[in-house]
Amino acid sequence: MSVLVIIPAAGSGTRFGGDIPKQFQPLAGKPIVQYIVERFLLSGFVEKIVVAVTDALLTTIKQAPGDRVQFVAGGETRQQSVMNAFKAAGEDFDVVAVHDAVRPFFRIRTLEALLDVAREHGAALPALPLTDTIHATKDGILTGTVDRTNIVAAQTPQVFRYDVLRDALERAMRDKYDATDEAGLAAHYGYDVRVMPGDPFNIKITRPEDLALAEAHFEEWSRE
Ligand code: CTP
Ligand code: MG
């Protein structure tokens, strides 16, 4: 099985703030995105990793042809960044995994379980049931409680058969439809997206306190 990994890393991290975008903040001494790339390279299935970064950063990166890791310019939205990476990657893959540049603690064994399910059913999403009660609000006033029975919180890596992601991305381009993640996109176009157990340690670094948590638990959470 030949796997392409796409890492959208062209966001500006408005909720995180700071001088450098959150995906380049150091975690245990390394930029978060570098730590993630190295972790993916541990899987023998991964043939290529394409990282989408901002134009400004792209001009500073030296790339050699034939490298397993390739950099491309990202886009305005996450989906456009994924599209640019997908187009640059070539076609020789069975499955594609899309992973946030700010989720350092995914596990290779979770990835490999997702790869098998995606190959069989077309798409696989790691997700967690919600633990908090979810309320709807309007102008700061609680208006009702959301029934969370059928609601899950999406994580990454989200894995797709190559043809499934290609079709979903191409249709979205034509329709000018922009989804917040690729699992949502695939489901929007009628694909069977299998929901698999996510991992509570696989947090997304969104705000500065998430990085503090990641540093504090690095040893424990980074275990395979
Ligand atoms: N991303 C991207 N291109 C964009 C927007 C987002 O590649 N135009 C990437 C981010 O770099 C990140 C992932 O999508 O790896 C998840 O997005 P999120 O956590 O929302 O990051 P940001 O959009 O950078 O943060 P914020 O929403 O707080 O601005
Ligand atoms: Mg965002």
Tab-separated table of N, CA, C and O in Angstrom, residues 39 42 44 49 56 68 70-71 77 99 105 111 118-119 128 139 144 146 149 175 203-204 222:
chain	number	residue	atom	x	y	z
A	39	ARG	N	7.502	11.929	12.571
A	39	ARG	CA	6.674	10.842	13.096
A	39	ARG	C	6.033	10.050	11.945
A	39	ARG	O	5.985	8.832	11.979
A	42	LEU	N	8.131	7.457	10.224
A	42	LEU	CA	8.314	6.184	10.934
A	42	LEU	C	7.473	5.065	10.320
A	42	LEU	O	7.766	3.894	10.509
A	44	GLY	N	6.401	2.737	7.440
A	44	GLY	CA	6.961	2.240	6.184
A	44	GLY	C	6.023	2.425	5.003
A	44	GLY	O	6.445	2.346	3.853
A	49	ILE	N	5.390	12.913	1.649
A	49	ILE	CA	4.697	13.862	2.521
A	49	ILE	C	4.751	15.220	1.829
A	49	ILE	O	5.833	15.681	1.461
A	56	ALA	N	5.596	33.075	1.637
A	56	ALA	CA	6.792	33.707	2.200
A	56	ALA	C	7.764	32.643	2.703
A	56	ALA	O	8.974	32.715	2.469
A	68	ARG	N	11.549	12.691	-0.005
A	68	ARG	CA	10.256	12.140	0.439
A	68	ARG	C	9.347	13.235	0.967
A	68	ARG	O	8.140	13.061	1.032
A	70	GLN	N	8.037	17.123	0.528
A	70	GLN	CA	7.975	18.189	-0.480
A	70	GLN	C	7.149	19.342	0.101
A	70	GLN	O	6.219	19.103	0.879
A	71	PHE	N	7.495	20.573	-0.289
A	71	PHE	CA	6.761	21.752	0.201
A	71	PHE	C	6.074	22.451	-0.965
A	71	PHE	O	6.649	22.536	-2.045
A	77	THR	N	-7.749	29.026	2.270
A	77	THR	CA	-8.432	28.198	3.262
A	77	THR	C	-7.700	26.864	3.389
A	77	THR	O	-6.888	26.519	2.523
A	99	HIS	N	-3.408	15.480	7.550
A	99	HIS	CA	-3.181	15.658	8.993
A	99	HIS	C	-2.858	17.105	9.338
A	99	HIS	O	-2.014	17.733	8.688
A	105	PHE	N	0.485	14.502	18.488
A	105	PHE	CA	0.420	13.243	19.243
A	105	PHE	C	-0.425	12.140	18.608
A	105	PHE	O	-0.953	11.285	19.300
A	111	LEU	N	-3.080	5.480	12.767
A	111	LEU	CA	-2.955	5.757	11.335
A	111	LEU	C	-3.131	4.465	10.541
A	111	LEU	O	-3.894	4.411	9.575
A	118	ALA	N	-10.000	2.904	5.309
A	118	ALA	CA	-10.176	3.783	4.147
A	118	ALA	C	-10.024	2.993	2.856
A	118	ALA	O	-10.758	3.205	1.894
A	119	ARG	N	-9.083	2.067	2.841
A	119	ARG	CA	-8.875	1.283	1.627
A	119	ARG	C	-10.112	0.441	1.311
A	119	ARG	O	-10.514	0.300	0.178
A	128	LEU	N	-13.976	11.676	18.414
A	128	LEU	CA	-14.291	11.407	19.819
A	128	LEU	C	-15.710	11.870	20.130
A	128	LEU	O	-16.146	12.917	19.634
A	139	ASP	N	-26.692	35.947	21.484
A	139	ASP	CA	-26.331	37.177	22.194
A	139	ASP	C	-26.014	36.912	23.671
A	139	ASP	O	-26.461	37.650	24.554
A	144	GLY	N	-30.949	26.844	24.254
A	144	GLY	CA	-31.388	25.447	24.208
A	144	GLY	C	-30.202	24.520	24.332
A	144	GLY	O	-29.056	24.945	24.241
A	146	VAL	N	-28.205	21.159	22.962
A	146	VAL	CA	-28.058	20.350	21.751
A	146	VAL	C	-28.021	18.870	22.150
A	146	VAL	O	-27.338	18.506	23.105
A	149	THR	N	-26.135	13.092	21.186
A	149	THR	CA	-26.078	11.643	20.953
A	149	THR	C	-25.319	11.294	19.672
A	149	THR	O	-24.504	10.388	19.656
A	175	ASP	N	-17.872	23.467	-7.546
A	175	ASP	CA	-19.043	24.009	-6.846
A	175	ASP	C	-18.706	25.220	-5.971
A	175	ASP	O	-19.585	25.776	-5.328
A	203	ILE	N	-4.471	15.952	20.713
A	203	ILE	CA	-5.090	17.279	20.781
A	203	ILE	C	-4.605	18.166	19.627
A	203	ILE	O	-3.527	17.952	19.091
A	204	LYS	N	-5.423	19.146	19.293
A	204	LYS	CA	-5.010	20.155	18.303
A	204	LYS	C	-4.528	21.377	19.066
A	204	LYS	O	-5.244	21.897	19.924
A	222	SER	N	3.797	11.314	23.767
A	222	SER	CA	4.509	11.050	22.524
A	222	SER	C	4.917	9.578	22.401
A	222	SER	O	5.488	9.172	21.426
